[in-house]
Structure formats: C-alpha cells, structure tokens
Amino acid sequence: MQSRVQTNNEFKSAIKEWIKKGGENIHVSMIGKIESYNPQTNRASITPVGTMTCPDWQEIPYPTIHNVPIQYPCGNGGKSGVTFPVKQGDTCIIIFADHQIENFLSGEKSDDMRNHSMNDAYAIPTLFSDSVPTLKSNPNDVCMFHDGALIVLKSSSMTINLTDGTSVSIGGGDLVVNGISVVHHVHP
C-alpha cells in the first residue's frame, strides 16, 4: 500500500475551503424589507433583500425571518426614546447577533452556542436617507417628522408645523401659536 503525502498547497487549499464553507452561514447584517409588523409585540417578519447562492450556483431568495425585534432609538434605561409607525414595505437593516438573543430578551441564561444565525436577528427601521427632508434643511438640529408634520428642536428654540396649518414656535421667552404671541398678545 502506497502512502500519499499531502503537499503544502493541498493543505492550504483544504483549510481555505473549510474556512469558506464555515463562513457561508455566518451572517452579520443585511438590508431587509418588512413584510408585517405587530406593534403590540414589537416584532416583525422581514425578508432580506437579495439572494443566496447554492452549491449548484442557483440563486434563491432569502427566507422571511419571523419574530424579529424592532429596535428604536432609546436610552435612559428605557425611559426615553422615539418610536414611529413601521409599515409593510419599509426597509430596515437586519443585524445578526454574535450569540442567540431569545434568552437575553426573556432575561434568562443560555447554553446555546449558535453564532450569527438568521434566527438571532433584530432590525432597525431606516434606510430612507434620500427622502428625509430635515437632513438637508436642518443639518444641525434634532428633527421629527410624520406625514408632513415637522418638529425642529434647536439649542435655543423649537418649531412645530402640523399638516392642518397649525404652527407653534417656542423660544426667546415666548410661545407663538399661529402667529399669536402669548407674551405680547393684547386683548382689545
């Protein structure tokens, strides 16, 4: 029986192939489209944009990921934050956690060792930067907008403009509603 000695190049190729195969199921982040959202549970069904390449080079769509927690800007130990409507068709960035998140979300410890699984996704609704009007006109201010209404918070003033024509401005020690000053208004 003749023994075969593996060359350095064969060894390197085998290691590279092993690493490549291992990395094929590691997910970090990708763009997704929201299929449905439940505001009571704050969970969504999201389909990643794009396709997977199978070993036979066939392209197939990514499967929809269900029960994905939606993340909103939040701080102060969960006492401060901003939420907004999430609708079917909205885009988001899907992030795949290093380790499983279900037990973390429920406050339990886990011995599950899975890493970067599509089952451990959370999403940040976003990716509308080209359509955000406040970024262009108010680059140094905090802005909130919703269906044509706009709130602009500057360091020394705030303005609110609603779609029904109501306007409010606060600053300089005065409150002005629809052009009428609370400080300077005089009743006849």
XYZ file of N, CA, C and O in Angstrom:
752
model
N 0.834 -1.173 0.000
C 0.000 0.000 0.000
C 0.882 1.240 0.000
O 1.776 1.364 0.832
N 0.620 2.095 -0.921
C 1.431 3.291 -1.074
C 0.779 4.428 -0.284
O -0.415 4.666 -0.377
N 1.553 5.134 0.537
C 1.006 6.287 1.271
C 1.203 7.550 0.452
O 2.163 7.669 -0.307
N 0.293 8.424 0.636
C 0.332 9.681 -0.128
C 0.645 10.814 0.842
O 0.001 10.958 1.865
N 1.609 11.613 0.521
C 1.989 12.761 1.341
C 1.288 13.992 0.768
O 1.350 14.244 -0.432
N 0.635 14.693 1.661
C -0.087 15.904 1.222
C 0.897 17.067 1.115
O 1.713 17.287 2.004
N 0.804 17.807 0.020
C 1.700 18.945 -0.176
C 1.175 20.152 0.604
O 0.019 20.198 1.019
N 2.034 21.152 0.778
C 1.637 22.390 1.458
C 0.475 23.069 0.747
O -0.428 23.591 1.379
N 0.513 23.091 -0.589
C -0.556 23.739 -1.345
C -1.893 23.025 -1.154
O -2.939 23.653 -1.064
N -1.877 21.680 -1.126
C -3.113 20.920 -0.893
C -3.656 21.210 0.504
O -4.852 21.363 0.703
N -2.758 21.274 1.464
C -3.150 21.573 2.842
C -3.754 22.970 2.940
O -4.824 23.156 3.523
N -3.112 23.950 2.317
C -3.622 25.317 2.311
C -4.987 25.388 1.636
O -5.902 26.044 2.109
N -5.130 24.694 0.516
C -6.405 24.697 -0.213
C -7.512 24.085 0.631
O -8.644 24.572 0.657
N -7.190 23.002 1.330
C -8.191 22.348 2.180
C -8.619 23.282 3.310
O -9.811 23.396 3.621
N -7.687 23.957 3.927
C -8.009 24.902 5.016
C -8.839 26.066 4.476
O -9.846 26.455 5.080
N -8.461 26.619 3.333
C -9.217 27.726 2.742
C -10.654 27.298 2.442
O -11.597 28.041 2.693
N -10.827 26.098 1.890
C -12.169 25.596 1.576
C -12.978 25.389 2.856
O -14.169 25.695 2.916
N -12.347 24.882 3.890
C -13.002 24.664 5.175
C -13.464 25.997 5.764
O -14.595 26.136 6.233
N -12.613 26.998 5.723
C -12.962 28.333 6.236
C -14.080 28.941 5.402
O -15.031 29.511 5.931
N -13.999 28.811 4.087
C -15.036 29.344 3.208
C -16.383 28.701 3.516
O -17.396 29.389 3.646
N -16.420 27.381 3.649
C -17.677 26.686 3.948
C -18.215 27.111 5.313
O -19.410 27.276 5.482
N -17.324 27.269 6.287
C -17.757 27.691 7.618
C -18.327 29.092 7.614
O -19.259 29.416 8.346
N -17.798 29.959 6.767
C -18.252 31.343 6.702
C -19.525 31.558 5.910
O -20.146 32.612 6.000
N -19.937 30.553 5.144
C -21.130 30.717 4.316
C -22.400 30.917 5.130
O -23.350 31.509 4.666
N -22.439 30.404 6.350
C -23.623 30.545 7.187
C -23.445 31.570 8.290
O -24.215 31.590 9.236
N -22.421 32.386 8.184
C -22.234 33.464 9.150
C -22.856 34.718 8.565
O -22.497 35.160 7.484
N -23.816 35.251 9.271
C -24.499 36.460 8.827
C -24.170 37.578 9.808
O -24.149 37.369 11.013
N -23.897 38.762 9.314
C -23.567 39.910 10.155
C -24.672 40.948 10.059
O -25.301 41.292 11.050
N -24.924 41.467 8.867
C -26.023 42.413 8.662
C -26.381 42.440 7.187
O -25.572 42.085 6.339
N -27.611 42.838 6.913
C -28.058 42.982 5.537
C -29.306 43.851 5.508
O -29.920 44.103 6.535
N -29.639 44.305 4.346
C -30.841 45.117 4.170
C -32.038 44.182 4.074
O -31.956 43.114 3.478
N -33.148 44.595 4.669
C -34.354 43.788 4.625
C -35.572 44.635 4.314
O -35.529 45.866 4.378
N -36.653 43.950 3.971
C -37.930 44.605 3.709
C -38.948 44.031 4.685
O -39.078 42.808 4.810
N -39.669 44.912 5.371
C -40.637 44.482 6.365
C -41.878 43.947 5.653
O -42.479 44.636 4.837
N -42.233 42.711 5.986
C -43.414 42.066 5.414
C -44.646 42.324 6.281
O -45.741 42.515 5.779
N -44.453 42.296 7.602
C -45.543 42.595 8.542
C -44.928 43.025 9.863
O -43.771 42.715 10.150
N -45.706 43.774 10.646
C -45.222 44.285 11.933
C -46.369 44.257 12.937
O -47.492 44.647 12.613
N -46.093 43.796 14.142
C -47.070 43.777 15.223
C -46.615 44.753 16.298
O -45.670 44.464 17.036
N -47.270 45.927 16.418
C -46.825 46.908 17.409
C -47.032 46.452 18.855
O -46.351 46.932 19.755
N -47.951 45.507 19.098
C -48.159 45.021 20.471
C -46.968 44.207 20.965
O -46.625 44.255 22.136
N -46.342 43.450 20.069
C -45.184 42.642 20.461
C -43.868 43.277 20.024
O -42.806 42.810 20.414
N -43.951 44.305 19.198
C -42.783 44.967 18.621
C -41.910 43.982 17.849
O -40.692 44.011 17.905
N -42.571 43.088 17.124
C -41.885 42.085 16.312
C -42.354 42.193 14.866
O -43.493 42.549 14.591
N -41.460 41.850 13.953
C -41.771 41.941 12.526
C -41.354 40.657 11.817
O -40.500 39.912 12.295
N -41.960 40.441 10.664
C -41.484 39.436 9.712
C -40.764 40.210 8.614
O -41.331 41.150 8.049
N -39.519 39.830 8.354
C -38.662 40.600 7.452
C -38.004 39.660 6.446
O -37.487 38.602 6.817
N -38.018 40.066 5.187
C -37.333 39.302 4.155
C -36.056 40.038 3.767
O -36.110 41.190 3.340
N -34.900 39.386 3.929
C -33.647 40.005 3.483
C -33.689 40.254 1.978
O -34.227 39.458 1.218
N -33.115 41.376 1.550
C -33.036 41.719 0.131
C -31.872 40.940 -0.477
O -30.802 40.843 0.117
N -32.083 40.387 -1.645
C -31.016 39.672 -2.329
C -31.297 38.185 -2.401
O -32.397 37.717 -2.101
N -30.276 37.444 -2.782
C -30.416 36.001 -2.952
C -29.216 35.278 -2.350
O -28.157 35.866 -2.156
N -29.437 34.003 -2.084
C -28.368 33.111 -1.633
C -27.889 32.325 -2.851
O -28.692 31.984 -3.718
N -26.616 32.013 -2.892
C -26.083 31.178 -3.957
C -25.905 29.769 -3.409
O -25.171 29.558 -2.443
N -26.580 28.824 -4.029
C -26.498 27.418 -3.625
C -25.221 26.791 -4.174
O -24.586 27.348 -5.060
N -24.854 25.592 -3.660
C -23.656 24.911 -4.179
C -23.694 24.672 -5.680
O -22.655 24.634 -6.330
N -24.920 24.553 -6.252
C -25.023 24.351 -7.705
C -25.112 25.678 -8.457
O -25.479 25.713 -9.614
N -24.810 26.782 -7.782
C -24.800 28.144 -8.319
C -26.194 28.702 -8.597
O -26.354 29.741 -9.196
N -27.225 28.003 -8.167
C -28.590 28.509 -8.323
C -28.826 29.620 -7.307
O -28.413 29.522 -6.153
N -29.446 30.706 -7.757
C -29.759 31.833 -6.875
C -31.182 31.651 -6.358
O -32.116 31.495 -7.133
N -31.333 31.673 -5.027
C -32.671 31.584 -4.443
C -32.847 32.720 -3.447
O -31.884 33.154 -2.819
N -34.081 33.236 -3.309
C -34.311 34.334 -2.369
C -34.082 33.881 -0.932
O -34.292 32.710 -0.599
N -33.659 34.811 -0.105
C -33.538 34.523 1.318
C -34.921 34.251 1.884
O -35.912 34.829 1.434
N -35.008 33.407 2.896
C -36.308 33.157 3.522
C -36.709 34.341 4.397
O -35.864 35.101 4.879
N -38.002 34.490 4.617
C -38.503 35.514 5.535
C -38.149 35.101 6.955
O -38.294 33.940 7.332
N -37.665 36.056 7.729
C -37.316 35.820 9.128
C -38.480 36.341 9.965
O -38.881 37.499 9.819
N -39.016 35.515 10.839
C -40.184 35.887 11.633
C -39.790 36.240 13.068
O -38.740 35.837 13.555
N -40.645 37.008 13.711
C -40.494 37.350 15.135
C -39.211 38.146 15.402
O -38.537 37.935 16.405
N -38.878 39.063 14.510
C -37.666 39.874 14.634
C -37.970 41.110 15.482
O -38.866 41.892 15.151
N -37.254 41.321 16.602
C -37.467 42.535 17.401
C -37.053 43.781 16.611
O -36.028 43.791 15.949
N -37.873 44.824 16.688
C -37.562 46.107 16.060
C -36.921 46.997 17.121
O -37.418 47.111 18.234
N -35.809 47.627 16.770
C -35.077 48.484 17.698
C -35.298 49.948 17.348
O -35.096 50.348 16.210
N -35.737 50.705 18.322
C -35.906 52.148 18.168
C -34.831 52.850 18.986
O -34.320 52.282 19.956
N -34.506 54.111 18.641
C -33.562 54.859 19.478
C -34.111 54.958 20.897
O -35.255 55.346 21.097
N -33.307 54.554 21.857
C -33.770 54.505 23.245
C -32.576 54.683 24.170
O -31.471 54.261 23.860
N -32.819 55.299 25.306
C -31.777 55.486 26.304
C -32.398 55.672 27.674
O -33.582 55.398 27.884
N -31.602 56.157 28.611
C -32.081 56.448 29.957
C -32.704 55.205 30.590
O -33.759 55.282 31.216
N -32.077 54.061 30.376
C -32.596 52.824 30.947
C -33.966 52.455 30.419
O -34.759 51.833 31.113
N -34.261 52.846 29.192
C -35.556 52.545 28.594
C -36.638 53.553 28.915
O -37.789 53.389 28.527
N -36.278 54.646 29.589
C -37.266 55.663 29.970
C -37.406 56.771 28.932
O -38.306 57.587 29.029
N -36.504 56.839 27.963
C -36.547 57.878 26.933
C -36.330 57.233 25.566
O -35.516 56.318 25.432
N -37.047 57.727 24.574
C -36.848 57.181 23.249
C -37.793 57.789 22.237
O -38.584 58.674 22.555
N -37.705 57.304 21.027
C -38.543 57.766 19.933
C -39.072 56.525 19.216
O -38.312 55.607 18.927
N -40.365 56.503 18.963
C -40.946 55.442 18.147
C -41.669 56.086 16.972
O -41.928 57.291 16.976
N -41.993 55.290 15.997
C -42.691 55.786 14.821
C -43.374 54.611 14.149
O -43.054 53.452 14.429
N -44.321 54.886 13.271
C -45.017 53.785 12.601
C -44.075 52.987 11.702
O -43.244 53.550 11.009
N -44.210 51.685 11.759
C -43.483 50.780 10.866
C -44.537 50.099 10.009
O -45.514 49.570 10.525
N -44.338 50.135 8.708
C -45.338 49.618 7.782
C -44.749 48.561 6.859
O -43.534 48.539 6.612
N -45.617 47.723 6.315
C -45.215 46.742 5.321
C -44.547 47.467 4.148
O -45.021 48.497 3.693
N -43.417 46.945 3.716
C -42.678 47.545 2.611
C -41.559 48.465 3.061
O -40.692 48.811 2.262
N -41.560 48.883 4.339
C -40.452 49.699 4.849
C -39.165 48.885 4.780
O -39.167 47.666 4.951
N -38.061 49.569 4.553
C -36.773 48.892 4.570
C -36.149 49.028 5.948
O -36.532 49.888 6.749
N -35.200 48.163 6.222
C -34.533 48.177 7.519
C -33.150 47.567 7.346
O -32.832 46.995 6.303
N -32.355 47.713 8.374
C -31.094 46.990 8.405
C -31.284 45.863 9.417
O -31.754 46.095 10.518
N -30.995 44.650 8.979
C -31.110 43.480 9.846
C -29.723 43.193 10.390
O -28.755 43.101 9.633
N -29.634 43.051 11.698
C -28.355 42.748 12.340
C -28.482 41.376 12.982
O -29.468 41.082 13.653
N -27.477 40.533 12.759
C -27.482 39.190 13.312
C -26.510 39.151 14.491
O -25.321 39.411 14.335
N -27.036 38.836 15.664
C -26.244 38.869 16.896
C -25.143 37.809 16.873
O -25.281 36.758 16.238
N -24.055 38.082 17.586
C -22.962 37.117 17.706
C -23.456 35.814 18.335
O -23.000 34.742 17.982
N -24.367 35.930 19.298
C -24.899 34.767 20.007
C -26.413 34.861 20.023
O -26.989 35.905 19.741
N -27.070 33.777 20.404
C -28.528 33.753 20.390
C -29.085 34.829 21.321
O -28.492 35.153 22.341
N -30.236 35.410 20.929
C -30.790 36.550 21.685
C -32.080 36.227 22.430
O -32.504 37.008 23.258
N -32.699 35.086 22.160
C -34.011 34.806 22.758
C -33.951 34.801 24.281
O -34.792 35.387 24.946
N -32.948 34.142 24.844
C -32.851 34.113 26.302
C -32.499 35.481 26.867
O -32.980 35.860 27.932
N -31.662 36.241 26.154
C -31.354 37.600 26.602
C -32.626 38.427 26.677
O -32.866 39.141 27.649
N -33.475 38.319 25.652
C -34.713 39.096 25.624
C -35.666 38.683 26.732
O -36.425 39.503 27.232
N -35.623 37.424 27.131
C -36.509 36.958 28.198
C -35.855 37.057 29.570
O -36.482 36.763 30.581
N -34.571 37.464 29.623
C -33.881 37.629 30.900
C -33.281 36.353 31.451
O -32.890 36.292 32.604
N -33.200 35.310 30.626
C -32.651 34.037 31.077
C -31.241 33.831 30.542
O -30.808 34.522 29.641
N -30.548 32.844 31.116
C -29.222 32.471 30.644
C -29.351 31.365 29.620
O -30.309 30.614 29.621
N -28.390 31.255 28.724
C -28.477 30.248 27.677
C -27.173 29.473 27.549
O -26.092 30.004 27.758
N -27.321 28.211 27.183
C -26.143 27.413 26.854
C -26.097 27.124 25.352
O -25.300 26.329 24.881
N -26.950 27.803 24.590
C -26.981 27.655 23.130
C -25.747 28.343 22.550
O -25.505 29.514 22.812
N -24.985 27.639 21.756
C -23.712 28.157 21.259
C -23.783 28.681 19.822
O -22.754 28.954 19.224
N -24.983 28.810 19.248
C -25.037 29.257 17.856
C -24.532 30.691 17.732
O -24.688 31.498 18.638
N -23.930 30.986 16.581
C -23.351 32.297 16.308
C -23.859 32.827 14.977
O -23.936 32.077 14.008
N -24.162 34.114 14.903
C -24.523 34.811 13.663
C -25.644 34.104 12.895
O -25.648 34.079 11.675
N -26.589 33.549 13.612
C -27.692 32.836 12.976
C -28.762 33.820 12.513
O -29.002 34.845 13.160
N -29.439 33.473 11.414
C -30.553 34.302 10.959
C -31.692 34.268 11.980
O -32.556 35.127 11.979
N -31.679 33.267 12.876
C -32.694 33.188 13.935
C -32.471 34.232 15.020
O -33.353 34.445 15.845
N -31.311 34.829 15.062
C -30.975 35.815 16.099
C -30.834 37.201 15.501
O -29.863 37.918 15.732
N -31.840 37.572 14.737
C -31.838 38.871 14.071
C -32.615 39.893 14.878
O -33.554 39.560 15.592
N -32.202 41.134 14.780
C -33.009 42.271 15.199
C -32.864 43.314 14.113
O -31.955 43.243 13.295
N -33.802 44.248 14.055
C -33.816 45.165 12.920
C -33.973 46.604 13.380
O -34.623 46.888 14.381
N -33.375 47.486 12.614
C -33.503 48.930 12.829
C -34.173 49.494 11.591
O -33.603 49.440 10.495
N -35.417 49.998 11.753
C -36.078 50.584 10.582
C -35.334 51.847 10.169
O -35.079 52.721 10.990
N -34.951 51.931 8.914
C -34.086 53.015 8.465
C -33.985 53.002 6.956
O -34.868 52.547 6.281
N -32.879 53.463 6.452
C -32.532 53.434 5.035
C -33.460 54.279 4.170
O -33.781 53.929 3.061
N -33.894 55.405 4.702
C -34.690 56.335 3.921
C -33.970 57.667 3.776
O -34.588 58.690 3.611
N -32.670 57.698 3.854
C -31.926 58.954 3.932
C -32.166 59.887 2.756
O -32.128 61.092 2.909
N -32.423 59.345 1.569
C -32.657 60.227 0.428
C -33.995 60.940 0.498
O -34.196 61.960 -0.138
N -34.925 60.402 1.270
C -36.252 61.000 1.324
C -36.477 61.826 2.587
O -37.562 62.315 2.816
N -35.464 61.986 3.425
C -35.627 62.705 4.682
C -35.378 64.191 4.445
O -34.239 64.613 4.274
N -36.443 65.010 4.439
C -36.270 66.428 4.125
C -35.521 67.199 5.198
O -34.861 68.176 4.915
N -35.576 66.771 6.435
C -34.964 67.537 7.518
C -33.452 67.477 7.495
O -32.796 68.350 8.016
N -32.870 66.463 6.918
C -31.419 66.371 6.895
C -30.799 67.482 6.059
O -29.723 67.961 6.356
N -31.483 67.883 5.002
C -30.945 68.904 4.116
C -31.166 70.312 4.670
O -30.280 71.151 4.635
N -32.363 70.567 5.196
C -32.678 71.927 5.628
C -32.288 72.197 7.077
O -32.205 73.352 7.474
N -32.077 71.188 7.876
C -31.742 71.368 9.290
C -30.637 70.410 9.720
O -30.836 69.597 10.619
N -29.456 70.506 9.124
C -28.427 69.512 9.412
C -27.881 69.548 10.839
O -27.292 68.569 11.281
N -28.087 70.639 11.573
C -27.545 70.759 12.927
C -28.615 70.708 14.002
O -28.347 71.044 15.155
N -29.830 70.295 13.646
C -30.941 70.295 14.587
C -31.486 68.888 14.772
O -31.273 68.009 13.954
N -32.224 68.700 15.869
C -32.949 67.451 16.082
C -34.316 67.632 15.443
O -35.015 68.602 15.734
N -34.678 66.731 14.553
C -35.935 66.870 13.817
C -36.762 65.602 13.941
O -36.228 64.498 13.934
N -38.058 65.795 14.035
C -39.007 64.689 13.962
C -40.034 65.060 12.907
O -40.498 66.200 12.872
N -40.374 64.109 12.071
C -41.374 64.382 11.050
C -42.296 63.189 10.925
O -41.927 62.052 11.239
N -43.529 63.468 10.504
C -44.515 62.407 10.324
C -45.596 62.893 9.376
O -46.295 63.858 9.669
N -45.701 62.237 8.226
C -46.754 62.548 7.251
C -46.911 64.042 6.980
O -48.027 64.556 6.915
N -45.828 64.767 6.831
C -45.886 66.187 6.507
C -45.763 67.110 7.713
O -45.489 68.291 7.570
N -45.981 66.580 8.925
C -45.784 67.388 10.138
C -44.291 67.380 10.469
O -43.588 66.418 10.192
N -43.809 68.487 11.060
C -42.384 68.611 11.348
C -42.163 69.336 12.666
O -42.760 70.378 12.922
N -41.306 68.764 13.500
C -40.842 69.406 14.737
C -39.343 69.580 14.599
O -38.622 68.629 14.293
N -38.870 70.810 14.812
C -37.441 71.107 14.731
C -37.008 71.665 16.080
O -37.534 72.683 16.549
N -36.056 70.980 16.715
C -35.531 71.399 18.008
C -34.115 71.910 17.814
O -33.225 71.181 17.389
N -33.937 73.200 18.095
C -32.613 73.826 18.041
C -32.137 73.998 19.475
O -32.882 73.716 20.416
N -30.946 74.483 19.674
C -30.440 74.634 21.040
C -31.195 75.705 21.825
O -31.251 75.646 23.044
N -31.814 76.676 21.149
C -32.500 77.747 21.871
C -33.954 77.941 21.430
O -34.592 78.901 21.874
N -34.473 77.076 20.583
C -35.859 77.240 20.156
C -36.409 75.937 19.603
O -35.665 75.003 19.323
N -37.726 75.912 19.447
C -38.388 74.755 18.864
C -39.542 75.242 18.006
O -40.251 76.179 18.382
N -39.722 74.621 16.843
C -40.872 74.946 15.998
C -41.623 73.664 15.683
O -41.033 72.594 15.542
N -42.942 73.815 15.596
C -43.821 72.697 15.250
C -44.722 73.170 14.126
O -45.365 74.225 14.242
N -44.767 72.434 13.055
C -45.660 72.731 11.936
C -46.464 71.473 11.628
O -45.896 70.437 11.281
N -47.798 71.586 11.770
C -48.682 70.455 11.540
C -49.332 70.567 10.170
O -49.417 71.655 9.595
N -49.830 69.474 9.655
C -50.415 69.463 8.324
C -51.732 70.228 8.241
O -52.160 70.603 7.154
N -52.385 70.500 9.383
C -53.638 71.270 9.352
C -53.385 72.773 9.337
O -54.305 73.571 9.394
N -52.100 73.174 9.272
C -51.762 74.595 9.222
C -51.350 75.182 10.560
O -50.898 76.323 10.627
N -51.505 74.423 11.632
C -51.098 74.912 12.948
C -49.583 75.031 13.005
O -48.860 74.133 12.588
N -49.123 76.185 13.520
C -47.689 76.370 13.724
C -47.453 76.870 15.140
O -48.212 77.677 15.663
N -46.412 76.357 15.754
C -46.050 76.720 17.121
C -44.553 76.978 17.126
O -43.783 76.225 16.541
N -44.157 78.060 17.786
C -42.731 78.278 17.996
C -42.510 78.677 19.445
O -43.293 79.425 20.024
N -41.454 78.110 19.996
C -41.091 78.377 21.389
C -39.642 78.831 21.376
O -38.781 78.184 20.784
N -39.375 79.950 22.043
C -38.008 80.447 22.129
C -38.000 81.908 22.491
O -39.006 82.607 22.341
N -36.884 82.358 23.002
C -36.758 83.763 23.381
C -37.752 84.167 24.466
O -38.168 85.321 24.532
N -38.157 83.222 25.298
C -39.094 83.532 26.377
C -40.539 83.677 25.923
O -41.376 84.192 26.669
N -40.854 83.247 24.718
C -42.210 83.422 24.191
C -42.701 82.122 23.556
O -41.916 81.290 23.104
N -44.011 82.013 23.520
C -44.695 80.939 22.820
C -45.600 81.591 21.793
O -46.423 82.442 22.140
N -45.428 81.215 20.539
C -46.232 81.801 19.464
C -47.001 80.669 18.785
O -46.411 79.699 18.312
N -48.327 80.790 18.790
C -49.189 79.795 18.165
C -49.935 80.471 17.024
O -50.647 81.460 17.235
N -49.744 79.941 15.823
C -50.384 80.505 14.628
C -50.197 82.020 14.521
O -51.112 82.766 14.193
N -48.988 82.474 14.845
C -48.658 83.890 14.714
C -49.066 84.756 15.897
O -48.813 85.958 15.898
N -49.703 84.189 16.907
C -50.137 84.976 18.074
C -49.206 84.677 19.237
O -49.076 83.548 19.695
N -48.562 85.733 19.745
C -47.609 85.628 20.841
C -48.346 85.569 22.174
O -49.251 86.374 22.433
N -47.956 84.650 23.041
C -48.541 84.579 24.376
C -48.030 85.750 25.218
O -48.785 86.343 25.996
N -46.795 86.146 25.036
C -46.199 87.227 25.819
C -46.686 88.582 25.334
O -47.014 89.461 26.138
N -46.759 88.811 24.042
C -47.048 90.141 23.504
C -48.501 90.344 23.055
O -48.865 91.434 22.644
N -49.297 89.319 23.160
C -50.694 89.418 22.707
C -51.482 90.290 23.672
O -51.391 90.147 24.889
N -52.274 91.196 23.130
C -53.120 92.081 23.940
C -54.566 91.871 23.507
O -54.891 91.905 22.316
N -55.447 91.649 24.487
C -56.888 91.549 24.169
C -57.482 92.939 24.105
O -57.206 93.780 24.948
N -58.310 93.158 23.103
C -58.897 94.510 22.983
C -59.905 94.795 24.086
O -60.430 94.040 24.753
